[in-house]
Amino acid sequence: MFDHDEDLERFVEKIEEMIRNKQYAQLRDLFLPLEPADIAEALEEAGEEYMPLLYRLLPKEIAAEVFVELESDSQEMLINGFSNNELKEVLDELYLDDAVDIVEEMPASVVIRILDRATPEMRKSINEILKYPEDSAGSIMNMEFLSLKKDMTVADAFKRIRRIGGDMETINILYVTDPRRKLLGVLSVRDLLLADEDDLIEEIMDPNLVWATTMDDKEDVAQALNKYGFLALPIVDLESRLVGIVTVDDAMDVIEEATTEDFEKMAAMLPSDKPYLRTSVISTWKARLPWLMILMLSATFTGMILNHYENALAACLILNAYIPMLSGTGGNSGTQASVAVIRALSLDEVDFSDLLAVLWKELQVSFLCGACLASANFVKMLLIDRMLLGNAAVTLPVCLVVCLTIFFVVVFAKCVGCSLPLLAEKIGLDPAVMASPFISTIVDATSLLIYFQLASALLGI
Amino acid sequence: MFDHDEDLERFVEKIEEMIRNKQYAQLRDLFLPLEPADIAEALEEAGEEYMPLLYRLLPKEIAAEVFVELESDSQEMLINGFSNNELKEVLDELYLDDAVDIVEEMPASVVIRILDRATPEMRKSINEILKYPEDSAGSIMNMEFLSLKKDMTVADAFKRIRRIGGDMETINILYVTDPRRKLLGVLSVRDLLLADEDDLIEEIMDPNLVWATTMDDKEDVAQALNKYGFLALPIVDLESRLVGIVTVDDAMDVIEEATTEDFEKMAAMLPSDKPYLRTSVISTWKARLPWLMILMLSATFTGMILNHYENALAACLILNAYIPMLSGTGGNSGTQASVAVIRALSLDEVDFSDLLAVLWKELQVSFLCGACLASANFVKMLLIDRMLLGNAAVTLPVCLVVCLTIFFVVVFAKCVGCSLPLLAEKIGLDPAVMASPFISTIVDATSLLIYFQLASALLGI
């Protein structure tokens, strides 16, 4: 594997030199020992100019595996350059779920060409999978799997694996179905190997199995694979017939994609589906502007509050100096609680029914944090702001107002931060949006209100 | 699987009722069809009072699998209640890597008891793995794996699998080694099944393989498994001898743990290793206070800047009303860039050598975002603040100062936000710390400086 990007760059330089010297046979040998994912990386790095040439140097079996690993831009570019025969060769080597992934990313004209060249069965299967909603288990399942019958012997099963196992994505996990394709049990190839040749499948299979339906959320299915440590999960249709499997590598991709989306949403960005450096400036701008705009405009409220208390501020301008600290501390406290709950939600550790338990926990934590921060700030204001920096306006009542505000703001921020994601989940919104930027905006306005209420009560302004 | 927490609660109520009625045989039957992970969840939900009783009802083979899935608190509680024989029974059923995971979490007294009861080989292996650094591939690898010799026939290999394959965590992927345990090749059990009985292993193995060393970072190893779609990755020692394997389920756990840590660090929390609701209030407080304190105290600088410009502010108090909006917009813009880069770093999409490309991209995006936000705010200030709310202090020069500040702050925030994580990675710090809270604090102070510089230049205050 390429450990560092520098290795990759040096490798690509070598490739380009070989192309210039027309050393095609050596180039091919250079690729052979590499994994498909590494070859794809080298092709991407070599760029559009060399990619078609390099791709055509690859042996047919490897070519399809490399094709799957390329970015969709590159796949589209290659397909547009393929002859009909070349396209067919790639399609014939693809597993169904990979073919669907590719079709989903291509523009209509390319999709039509792909479906035109696919075998009738593949076309039928692709169409079937495309019917499932984008986030469903059905959309990521593979319909090519190996199923056994309960009255087969172990020897029969091995015969079946030898006959058709070469075309399947996995044979490590095998499902047993009845004549109407209902799931009866599961066994691993290890169970087969450790059994006697004439044992019946029925006797060695595990009749207790976990499955998901085609309409289940693909993230839930991926989390289930992770939780149970399975290599595959069977997917049944609404009539409980086995129609596909989701394998662990697909699950890992789903989790990685979902995590990236969570990060993006939590940082007030719309999700993008391409790697950072491959996303165009315009797409990045489009993903980032909407939330920046909404949050900027909603800061109008904080502005209105400050305007409202203009006279109070003019009377005691020192209060103004602590506003950024208060809103920062409030925002950070709220962010901590919201991110902790958002992560717990996506790992299925909590749900809405835990609202009270979560609130109670955050209330206790916020009392502790609030008290510590308020005390530290009290000492800091007296020692640094008043004594060291000699600011006479920092009187004891001012300290009291600031420190009490810290306490209340931390408590408020943590309670809002932990409940909003749970509420969002309950009403079907994405909890990840209830993160730092959103929480900070709410806490900003509230902390000003608390601040000025305390100030007018204690300082009489 | 338990789809919802309500199912689990109802299940646990049923269990508790059966315990009260002493229906132990039925209880045992209730557990039998469940997956170990689900039984563990039910045991956790039933709590300390019932757990030992319920655990003892489980058949021996299932008991060990359930034990692995329990939280470490529960494991410790159960071990403390085990007789020496019970402890030995559990240990005998554990895979080595699971045993190591458990040992790592236990207090010294429990560790001594475990090592005392383990078989001599297991004790030796546990000790060996514990020697590897916490984040290394060595610390998560499993030393029980099945290796073949290149001059074996396929029939020999099957014999070997049937003899010792039952004790291995996986037989799906098999490694071929020479007499000095150097890695020669890899093959899957499918390759074996599709080959002829008298083919030599040497002929069907793939001599090109990807491996990692015991000292490689465990996250890199997990990402490699994901990237290549492997079910296992061989781990070699510093003399290139095969010493263990890391399987895909371990990789998924490593990735999940690393992602949670990233979320926590990005929200200014110290990482915790327990699920949200199981972390005590004190531990949560300890994880959250340090960064809150540091960030609160570093807001002293923003306070000093505001104090410094006290007179300017007093002269034009309307400027004050826009400070929260400016710092919010700056913070959010910086957060977007930093989170995008942090995620790209952890997916290995960028590294320090891409600094210029990243900066150039963010510069363009920030010009676009900055211009849009500044224009929108200009219109908003004139239409809403001046005309609708009738604030006469919102003059054209004031609008200009605020909107120019927005533009510069967005550009500055995005540049800082994208470069700090890359710099952190370069000097060996964790980039995830360079997220929202940290960036916001830096941007806060800078945006005030830009604001007041522009104000004194354009408003002459």
XYZ file of N, CA and C in Angstrom, chain A residues 1 5-6 32-33 35 37-38 41 69 158 161-162 165-166 168-169 171-172 189-190 193-194 208 210-211 223-224 226-228 230-231 248 252-253 255-256 259-260 262-263 266-269 275-277 279-282 284-285 288-289 292-293 295-297 299-300 302-304 306-307 310 313-314 317-318 320-321 324-325 329 332-333 335-337 339-341 343-344 347 349-351 354 358 361-362 364-365 368-369 372-373 376-377 380 391 406 414 436-437, chain B residues 1 5-6 32-33 35 37-38 41 69 158 161-162 165-166 168-169 171-172 189-190 193-194 208 210-211 223-224 226-228 230-231 248 252-253 255-256 259-260 262-263 266-269 275-277 279-282 284-285 288-289 292-293 295-297 299-300 302-303 306-307 310 313-314 317-318 320-321 324-325 329 332-333 335-337 339-341 343-344 347 349-351 354 358 361-362 364-365 368-369 372-373 376-377 380 389 391 406 414 436-437:
666
model
N 0.846 -1.205 0.000
C 0.000 0.000 0.000
C 0.874 1.245 0.000
N 1.753 10.001 0.607
C 1.450 10.565 -0.693
C 2.711 10.730 -1.543
N 3.846 10.905 -0.875
C 5.080 11.077 -1.645
C 5.392 9.819 -2.457
N 0.866 -5.146 -11.951
C 0.353 -6.470 -11.580
C 0.376 -6.789 -10.085
N 1.488 -6.501 -9.375
C 1.485 -6.886 -7.962
C 0.636 -5.978 -7.059
N -2.669 -3.904 -5.423
C -4.100 -4.076 -5.154
C -4.894 -3.122 -6.055
N -7.285 -1.119 -5.394
C -7.486 0.211 -4.812
C -6.244 1.081 -5.028
N -5.059 0.471 -4.975
C -3.822 1.234 -5.187
C -3.659 1.620 -6.658
N -5.810 4.542 -7.309
C -5.216 5.771 -6.778
C -4.156 6.310 -7.743
N -13.108 1.053 -8.133
C -12.450 1.887 -7.125
C -12.254 3.330 -7.586
N -21.063 -28.480 -1.021
C -19.741 -28.220 -1.616
C -19.822 -28.251 -3.141
N -21.242 -24.990 -4.226
C -20.256 -23.902 -4.101
C -19.254 -23.965 -5.241
N -18.788 -25.202 -5.549
C -17.786 -25.329 -6.618
C -18.372 -24.927 -7.955
N -20.025 -20.864 -6.951
C -19.422 -19.970 -5.943
C -18.444 -18.958 -6.521
N -17.889 -19.270 -7.694
C -16.895 -18.360 -8.266
C -17.482 -17.009 -8.665
N -19.915 -15.455 -7.025
C -20.545 -14.773 -5.900
C -19.547 -13.847 -5.211
N -20.082 -12.777 -4.602
C -19.208 -11.850 -3.892
C -18.606 -12.538 -2.663
N -18.699 -16.402 -0.258
C -19.258 -17.716 0.058
C -18.977 -18.033 1.519
N -18.465 -17.042 2.254
C -18.112 -17.311 3.642
C -19.346 -17.565 4.499
N -18.954 -21.208 5.920
C -18.236 -22.228 5.176
C -17.389 -23.061 6.153
N -17.007 -22.441 7.284
C -16.282 -23.218 8.291
C -17.143 -24.344 8.857
N -16.996 -27.098 6.480
C -15.709 -27.794 6.460
C -15.530 -28.680 7.680
N -16.093 -28.266 8.813
C -15.911 -29.047 10.036
C -16.948 -30.165 10.163
N -31.421 -19.664 14.215
C -31.688 -18.352 14.796
C -30.865 -17.330 14.046
N -30.416 -13.202 12.329
C -30.784 -11.796 12.330
C -30.893 -11.384 10.871
N -31.975 -10.713 10.512
C -32.104 -10.247 9.128
C -32.615 -8.811 9.137
N -24.887 -0.660 11.029
C -24.597 -0.701 12.471
C -24.858 -2.098 13.035
N -25.899 -2.775 12.509
C -26.198 -4.122 12.994
C -25.066 -5.087 12.641
N -22.014 -4.357 12.325
C -20.927 -4.005 13.231
C -21.184 -4.575 14.618
N -22.405 -4.354 15.111
C -22.756 -4.774 16.473
C -22.589 -6.282 16.638
N -23.095 -7.055 15.652
C -23.053 -8.511 15.791
C -21.753 -9.110 15.280
N -20.947 -9.607 12.185
C -21.233 -10.512 11.060
C -20.428 -10.113 9.826
N -20.228 -11.083 8.932
C -19.608 -10.776 7.641
C -20.661 -10.410 6.606
N -19.963 -7.005 4.749
C -19.318 -6.124 5.715
C -18.567 -4.975 5.039
N -19.083 -1.040 5.871
C -18.025 -0.094 6.244
C -18.124 1.172 5.395
N -18.426 1.003 4.100
C -18.573 2.181 3.239
C -19.742 3.046 3.694
N -21.008 3.268 6.697
C -20.686 3.944 7.956
C -19.739 5.115 7.695
N -18.747 4.909 6.818
C -17.804 5.991 6.537
C -18.520 7.191 5.931
N -20.683 8.912 8.538
C -19.877 9.677 9.486
C -19.448 10.998 8.860
N -18.993 10.943 7.607
C -18.595 12.176 6.930
C -19.777 13.141 6.858
N -22.282 13.310 8.902
C -22.506 13.847 10.248
C -21.540 14.988 10.538
N -20.263 14.762 10.213
C -19.262 15.815 10.445
C -19.670 17.073 9.687
N -22.723 18.764 11.195
C -22.409 19.364 12.483
C -21.584 20.633 12.319
N -20.920 20.779 11.185
C -20.155 21.999 10.952
C -20.940 22.913 10.015
N -22.266 22.760 9.972
C -23.135 23.650 9.201
C -22.827 23.624 7.704
N -22.528 22.432 7.191
C -22.341 22.297 5.738
C -23.368 21.305 5.205
N -14.504 13.368 -2.384
C -13.397 13.712 -1.489
C -13.116 15.217 -1.537
N -12.596 15.749 -0.442
C -12.403 17.184 -0.265
C -11.752 17.866 -1.461
N -10.574 17.369 -1.872
C -9.853 18.090 -2.916
C -10.483 17.931 -4.299
N -13.798 18.047 -4.806
C -15.027 18.832 -4.886
C -14.675 20.188 -5.474
N -15.445 20.652 -6.444
C -15.115 21.926 -7.086
C -15.390 23.079 -6.135
N -14.769 24.230 -6.416
C -14.955 25.409 -5.581
C -16.439 25.785 -5.527
N -17.102 25.697 -6.677
C -18.522 26.078 -6.728
C -19.372 25.136 -5.865
N -18.364 23.375 -3.286
C -18.050 23.641 -1.888
C -18.785 24.895 -1.423
N -18.762 25.920 -2.268
C -19.433 27.170 -1.935
C -20.930 26.929 -1.725
N -21.666 25.325 1.535
C -21.352 26.051 2.762
C -22.197 27.291 2.970
N -22.618 27.953 1.857
C -23.275 29.250 2.000
C -24.608 29.202 2.758
N -24.374 29.327 6.572
C -23.709 30.573 6.986
C -24.700 31.729 6.906
N -25.475 31.734 5.811
C -26.436 32.811 5.587
C -27.530 32.783 6.660
N -27.503 31.410 9.626
C -27.002 31.715 10.966
C -26.633 33.192 11.078
N -26.091 33.776 9.996
C -25.753 35.192 10.034
C -27.017 36.028 10.234
N -28.052 35.695 9.464
C -29.273 36.495 9.561
C -29.953 36.306 10.917
N -28.532 36.016 13.624
C -27.820 36.802 14.637
C -28.422 38.192 14.773
N -29.391 38.523 13.897
C -30.130 39.790 14.025
C -30.708 39.933 15.437
N -29.557 38.761 18.333
C -28.568 39.203 19.328
C -28.320 40.693 19.156
N -28.288 41.144 17.887
C -28.093 42.568 17.634
C -29.220 43.389 18.253
N -30.460 42.893 18.100
C -31.596 43.624 18.646
C -31.514 43.692 20.169
N -28.783 43.649 21.995
C -27.736 44.607 22.353
C -28.232 46.041 22.169
N -28.986 46.275 21.072
C -29.545 47.615 20.853
C -30.494 48.006 21.974
N -28.779 49.220 24.973
C -27.738 50.172 24.627
C -27.424 51.121 25.784
N -25.622 49.475 28.622
C -24.229 49.243 28.238
C -23.418 50.529 28.314
N -24.031 51.639 27.806
C -23.325 52.920 27.817
C -22.994 53.298 29.254
N -19.848 50.297 30.522
C -19.252 49.749 29.315
C -18.365 48.532 29.589
N -17.901 48.397 30.848
C -17.040 47.253 31.157
C -17.777 45.932 30.913
N -19.465 45.101 28.489
C -19.307 44.738 27.096
C -18.088 43.839 26.866
N -17.035 44.091 27.646
C -15.781 43.365 27.427
C -15.932 41.864 27.688
N -17.958 38.493 24.582
C -17.411 37.397 23.771
C -17.074 36.161 24.614
N -16.524 36.389 25.822
C -16.192 35.252 26.678
C -17.456 34.482 27.060
N -18.081 30.683 25.951
C -18.227 29.627 26.955
C -19.582 28.936 26.823
N -19.462 26.748 23.633
C -18.651 25.543 23.828
C -19.345 24.533 24.737
N -19.971 25.016 25.813
C -20.667 24.091 26.725
C -21.803 23.385 25.994
N -22.095 22.941 22.753
C -21.527 22.062 21.737
C -21.126 20.718 22.343
N -20.472 20.761 23.492
C -20.060 19.515 24.145
C -21.256 18.602 24.364
N -22.318 19.153 24.940
C -23.488 18.317 25.228
C -24.129 17.816 23.938
N -22.875 17.436 20.870
C -22.079 16.467 20.124
C -22.072 15.106 20.829
N -21.990 15.124 22.155
C -22.016 13.859 22.899
C -23.327 13.124 22.630
N -24.444 13.850 22.620
C -25.743 13.206 22.410
C -25.919 12.781 20.945
N -23.608 11.849 18.862
C -22.821 10.644 18.653
C -23.506 9.445 19.308
N -24.020 9.635 20.514
C -24.713 8.539 21.205
C -25.939 8.106 20.405
N -24.824 6.009 17.439
C -24.372 4.671 17.839
C -25.503 3.894 18.512
N -26.995 4.427 21.247
C -26.846 4.268 22.697
C -27.990 4.937 23.457
N -28.577 5.981 22.868
C -29.715 6.649 23.510
C -30.815 6.855 22.472
N -32.035 7.061 22.927
C -33.086 7.569 22.039
C -33.988 8.496 22.839
N -34.868 8.360 26.493
C -33.859 8.637 27.525
C -33.767 10.118 27.853
N -30.925 11.825 30.205
C -29.897 12.663 29.598
C -29.909 14.056 30.240
N -28.473 14.014 33.739
C -27.012 13.896 33.701
C -26.380 15.241 33.339
N -26.895 15.876 32.277
C -26.299 17.140 31.827
C -26.491 18.247 32.860
N -26.487 17.848 36.108
C -25.462 17.668 37.142
C -24.093 18.122 36.628
N -23.763 17.667 35.384
C -22.467 18.039 34.818
C -22.370 19.555 34.690
N -21.632 21.322 37.942
C -20.209 21.196 38.291
C -19.353 22.109 37.414
N -19.549 22.011 36.083
C -18.748 22.836 35.166
C -19.013 24.315 35.414
N -17.317 25.576 38.601
C -15.855 25.682 38.439
C -15.492 26.884 37.577
N -16.187 27.029 36.445
C -15.850 28.115 35.523
C -16.130 29.465 36.171
N -13.410 30.153 38.779
C -12.129 30.482 38.146
C -12.189 31.888 37.567
N -13.311 32.208 36.950
C -13.425 33.516 36.330
C -13.452 34.626 37.379
N -9.943 35.148 38.333
C -9.235 35.777 37.212
C -9.603 37.255 37.091
N -7.841 47.690 35.981
C -9.107 48.225 35.477
C -10.068 48.448 36.653
N -22.134 33.314 33.816
C -21.432 32.105 33.349
C -22.162 30.864 33.831
N -26.017 23.583 28.234
C -25.917 22.123 28.262
C -27.301 21.490 28.140
N -22.873 22.468 17.030
C -22.214 23.702 17.407
C -22.812 24.989 16.830
N -22.869 25.182 15.500
C -23.292 26.477 14.972
C -24.719 26.849 15.390
N -32.940 -8.891 16.367
C -32.290 -7.761 17.039
C -33.349 -6.851 17.663
N -35.549 0.604 21.837
C -35.295 0.418 23.252
C -36.522 -0.092 23.995
N -37.710 0.226 23.468
C -38.922 -0.240 24.155
C -38.993 -1.765 24.148
N -31.824 -18.583 24.278
C -31.138 -19.412 23.276
C -31.177 -18.865 21.853
N -32.345 -18.400 21.362
C -32.346 -17.948 19.954
C -31.686 -16.592 19.726
N -28.800 -13.482 19.605
C -27.373 -13.268 19.350
C -26.695 -12.838 20.659
N -24.677 -10.471 21.301
C -24.716 -9.021 21.541
C -26.056 -8.603 22.132
N -27.133 -9.256 21.700
C -28.454 -8.924 22.240
C -28.608 -9.416 23.672
N -26.925 -7.031 25.877
C -27.722 -5.819 26.085
C -28.798 -6.052 27.135
N -19.142 -9.286 25.049
C -19.958 -8.150 24.620
C -20.351 -7.231 25.775
N -7.123 -28.667 3.492
C -8.437 -28.971 4.080
C -8.288 -29.793 5.345
N -7.337 -27.473 8.075
C -8.467 -26.650 8.516
C -9.397 -27.474 9.395
N -9.673 -28.720 8.976
C -10.593 -29.551 9.750
C -10.005 -29.858 11.119
N -9.029 -25.699 12.541
C -9.809 -24.510 12.148
C -10.897 -24.134 13.140
N -11.357 -25.103 13.933
C -12.444 -24.823 14.861
C -12.055 -23.838 15.947
N -9.948 -21.295 15.524
C -9.475 -20.028 14.975
C -10.627 -19.039 14.862
N -10.297 -17.729 14.939
C -11.342 -16.721 14.804
C -11.868 -16.720 13.367
N -11.306 -18.610 9.258
C -10.569 -19.451 8.309
C -10.850 -18.961 6.897
N -11.524 -17.813 6.793
C -11.893 -17.331 5.458
C -10.669 -16.898 4.671
N -10.581 -19.212 1.494
C -11.102 -20.565 1.543
C -11.853 -20.865 0.237
N -12.384 -19.792 -0.405
C -13.030 -20.004 -1.707
C -12.022 -20.503 -2.747
N -11.674 -24.077 -2.247
C -12.836 -24.869 -2.655
C -12.936 -24.985 -4.168
N -12.476 -23.930 -4.873
C -12.596 -23.948 -6.333
C -11.409 -24.642 -6.996
N 1.103 -11.582 -4.110
C 1.146 -10.139 -3.874
C 0.221 -9.821 -2.732
N -0.757 -7.400 0.915
C -0.611 -6.176 1.697
C -0.514 -6.608 3.156
N 0.476 -6.087 3.857
C 0.580 -6.424 5.280
C 0.863 -5.150 6.068
N -8.085 1.469 8.493
C -8.417 2.161 7.247
C -7.968 1.349 6.037
N -6.823 0.661 6.154
C -6.337 -0.151 5.038
C -7.306 -1.307 4.764
N -10.414 -1.339 5.286
C -11.583 -0.730 4.663
C -11.306 -0.410 3.196
N -10.157 0.225 2.964
C -9.802 0.644 1.607
C -9.741 -0.539 0.645
N -9.086 -1.617 1.088
C -8.910 -2.757 0.192
C -10.088 -3.725 0.231
N -10.652 -5.919 2.544
C -10.182 -7.230 3.016
C -10.985 -7.687 4.234
N -10.990 -9.010 4.461
C -11.587 -9.538 5.681
C -10.558 -9.636 6.796
N -11.705 -7.918 10.148
C -12.514 -6.759 9.781
C -13.393 -6.279 10.937
N -13.531 -2.490 12.356
C -14.732 -1.658 12.501
C -14.782 -1.050 13.901
N -14.417 -1.835 14.914
C -14.410 -1.297 16.283
C -13.404 -0.161 16.411
N -12.328 1.815 14.070
C -12.807 3.002 13.353
C -13.908 3.696 14.147
N -14.820 2.901 14.722
C -15.909 3.505 15.495
C -15.353 4.288 16.687
N -13.614 7.439 15.503
C -14.570 8.464 15.081
C -15.172 9.156 16.300
N -15.556 8.365 17.300
C -16.110 8.960 18.520
C -15.096 9.903 19.148
N -12.740 11.528 17.636
C -12.656 12.730 16.808
C -13.803 13.688 17.139
N -15.024 13.133 17.224
C -16.172 13.978 17.559
C -15.929 14.675 18.895
N -13.262 17.346 18.666
C -13.720 18.490 17.892
C -14.717 19.323 18.675
N -15.340 18.734 19.690
C -16.267 19.495 20.514
C -15.605 19.878 21.829
N -14.278 19.936 21.844
C -13.526 20.385 23.020
C -13.760 19.504 24.239
N -13.845 18.186 24.015
C -13.936 17.264 25.149
C -12.742 16.317 25.119
N -19.902 4.257 26.796
C -21.090 4.853 26.185
C -21.586 6.030 27.026
N -22.245 6.991 26.354
C -22.666 8.250 26.973
C -23.357 8.058 28.328
N -24.423 7.240 28.364
C -25.199 7.164 29.599
C -24.485 6.379 30.689
N -21.225 6.716 31.325
C -20.133 7.513 31.873
C -20.661 8.272 33.085
N -19.922 8.234 34.186
C -20.415 8.889 35.397
C -20.365 10.403 35.227
N -21.147 11.100 36.059
C -21.178 12.556 36.003
C -19.776 13.126 36.231
N -19.069 12.539 37.176
C -17.723 13.040 37.492
C -16.781 12.866 36.299
N -17.615 12.651 33.141
C -18.031 13.575 32.090
C -17.528 14.984 32.417
N -17.673 15.367 33.675
C -17.219 16.692 34.103
C -15.709 16.832 33.863
N -14.881 17.387 30.298
C -15.358 18.612 29.646
C -14.729 19.882 30.185
N -14.367 19.873 31.491
C -13.926 21.132 32.101
C -12.638 21.708 31.502
N -13.048 23.843 28.355
C -13.919 24.992 28.647
C -13.118 26.055 29.388
N -12.310 25.587 30.348
C -11.519 26.507 31.168
C -10.477 27.232 30.300
N -10.430 27.700 27.069
C -11.037 28.594 26.084
C -11.637 29.821 26.763
N -12.205 29.623 27.968
C -12.762 30.772 28.689
C -11.655 31.765 29.029
N -10.552 31.231 29.542
C -9.473 32.133 29.951
C -8.832 32.810 28.736
N -10.324 33.825 26.251
C -11.197 34.912 25.788
C -10.807 36.230 26.454
N -9.860 36.177 27.426
C -9.327 37.405 28.031
C -8.848 38.368 26.947
N -9.940 38.798 23.818
C -11.036 39.555 23.190
C -11.499 40.649 24.132
N -11.559 40.325 25.422
C -11.957 41.337 26.398
C -10.996 42.520 26.390
N -11.629 44.691 23.378
C -12.823 45.523 23.563
C -12.543 46.681 24.515
N -11.776 46.409 25.585
C -11.423 47.480 26.525
C -10.596 48.553 25.844
N -12.612 50.923 23.917
C -13.775 51.358 24.686
C -14.283 52.718 24.208
N -15.945 52.608 20.828
C -17.268 52.004 20.974
C -18.264 52.985 21.573
N -17.812 53.696 22.615
C -18.707 54.652 23.264
C -19.162 55.701 22.260
N -21.863 53.427 19.423
C -22.310 52.223 20.120
C -23.017 51.230 19.194
N -23.515 51.725 18.047
C -24.212 50.828 17.125
C -23.282 49.712 16.643
N -21.366 47.961 18.285
C -21.402 46.879 19.255
C -22.455 45.821 18.908
N -23.561 46.291 18.333
C -24.675 45.382 18.061
C -24.311 44.317 17.038
N -21.644 40.161 17.907
C -21.974 38.728 17.974
C -22.158 38.116 16.578
N -22.778 38.868 15.664
C -22.974 38.351 14.309
C -21.625 38.112 13.627
N -20.368 34.483 12.532
C -20.110 34.165 11.122
C -18.661 33.731 10.916
N -18.293 30.192 12.398
C -18.909 29.167 11.552
C -18.111 28.929 10.270
N -17.620 30.002 9.651
C -16.833 29.840 8.421
C -15.569 29.044 8.704
N -15.066 26.960 11.197
C -15.443 25.592 11.550
C -15.656 24.749 10.301
N -16.355 25.306 9.324
C -16.599 24.563 8.083
C -15.284 24.106 7.452
N -14.353 25.046 7.316
C -13.079 24.695 6.681
C -12.312 23.687 7.521
N -13.352 21.516 9.842
C -13.953 20.182 9.905
C -13.772 19.446 8.573
N -13.927 20.155 7.466
C -13.738 19.520 6.159
C -12.312 18.965 6.051
N -11.323 19.746 6.508
C -9.936 19.300 6.395
C -9.627 18.187 7.406
N -11.666 15.934 8.540
C -12.244 14.693 8.037
C -11.409 14.147 6.865
N -10.994 15.047 5.968
C -10.173 14.610 4.832
C -8.856 14.021 5.328
N -9.505 10.520 6.642
C -9.755 9.559 5.556
C -8.547 9.465 4.622
N -7.289 11.610 2.684
C -7.477 12.236 1.375
C -6.486 13.377 1.153
N -6.044 14.011 2.233
C -5.059 15.088 2.110
C -3.954 14.870 3.144
N -2.794 15.480 2.927
C -1.791 15.567 3.982
C -1.075 16.912 3.853
N -0.365 18.908 0.744
C -1.453 19.543 -0.011
C -1.787 20.930 0.516
N -4.976 23.178 -0.680
C -6.089 23.381 0.250
C -6.321 24.879 0.466
N -7.894 26.521 -2.567
C -9.312 26.175 -2.662
C -10.131 26.991 -1.652
N -9.660 27.017 -0.407
C -10.423 27.718 0.630
C -10.453 29.226 0.365
N -10.559 30.663 -2.565
C -11.597 30.913 -3.571
C -12.992 30.786 -2.964
N -13.179 29.686 -2.178
C -14.494 29.485 -1.560
C -14.816 30.657 -0.635
N -15.967 33.768 -2.447
C -17.369 33.640 -2.868
C -18.318 33.791 -1.677
N -18.040 33.007 -0.600
C -18.916 33.064 0.579
C -18.893 34.465 1.180
N -20.916 36.978 -0.886
C -22.365 36.759 -0.759
C -22.869 37.224 0.599
N -22.153 36.839 1.654
C -22.610 37.180 2.999
C -22.574 38.688 3.201
N -25.485 40.257 1.265
C -26.768 39.983 1.914
C -26.906 40.838 3.170
N -25.806 40.951 3.916
C -25.874 41.709 5.155
C -26.072 43.203 4.876
N -29.654 43.627 4.187
C -30.404 43.416 5.431
C -30.268 44.629 6.364
N -36.656 48.799 11.278
C -36.536 49.038 12.721
C -36.234 50.505 13.022
N -33.550 52.400 12.897
C -32.374 52.769 13.672
C -31.508 53.738 12.847
N -17.129 41.534 7.537
C -17.617 40.176 7.244
C -16.728 39.523 6.195
N -11.538 31.082 7.133
C -11.410 29.872 6.310
C -9.936 29.493 6.124
N -13.948 23.614 15.785
C -14.814 24.731 16.119
C -14.386 25.573 17.334
N -14.294 25.011 18.547
C -14.057 25.866 19.715
C -12.727 26.603 19.632
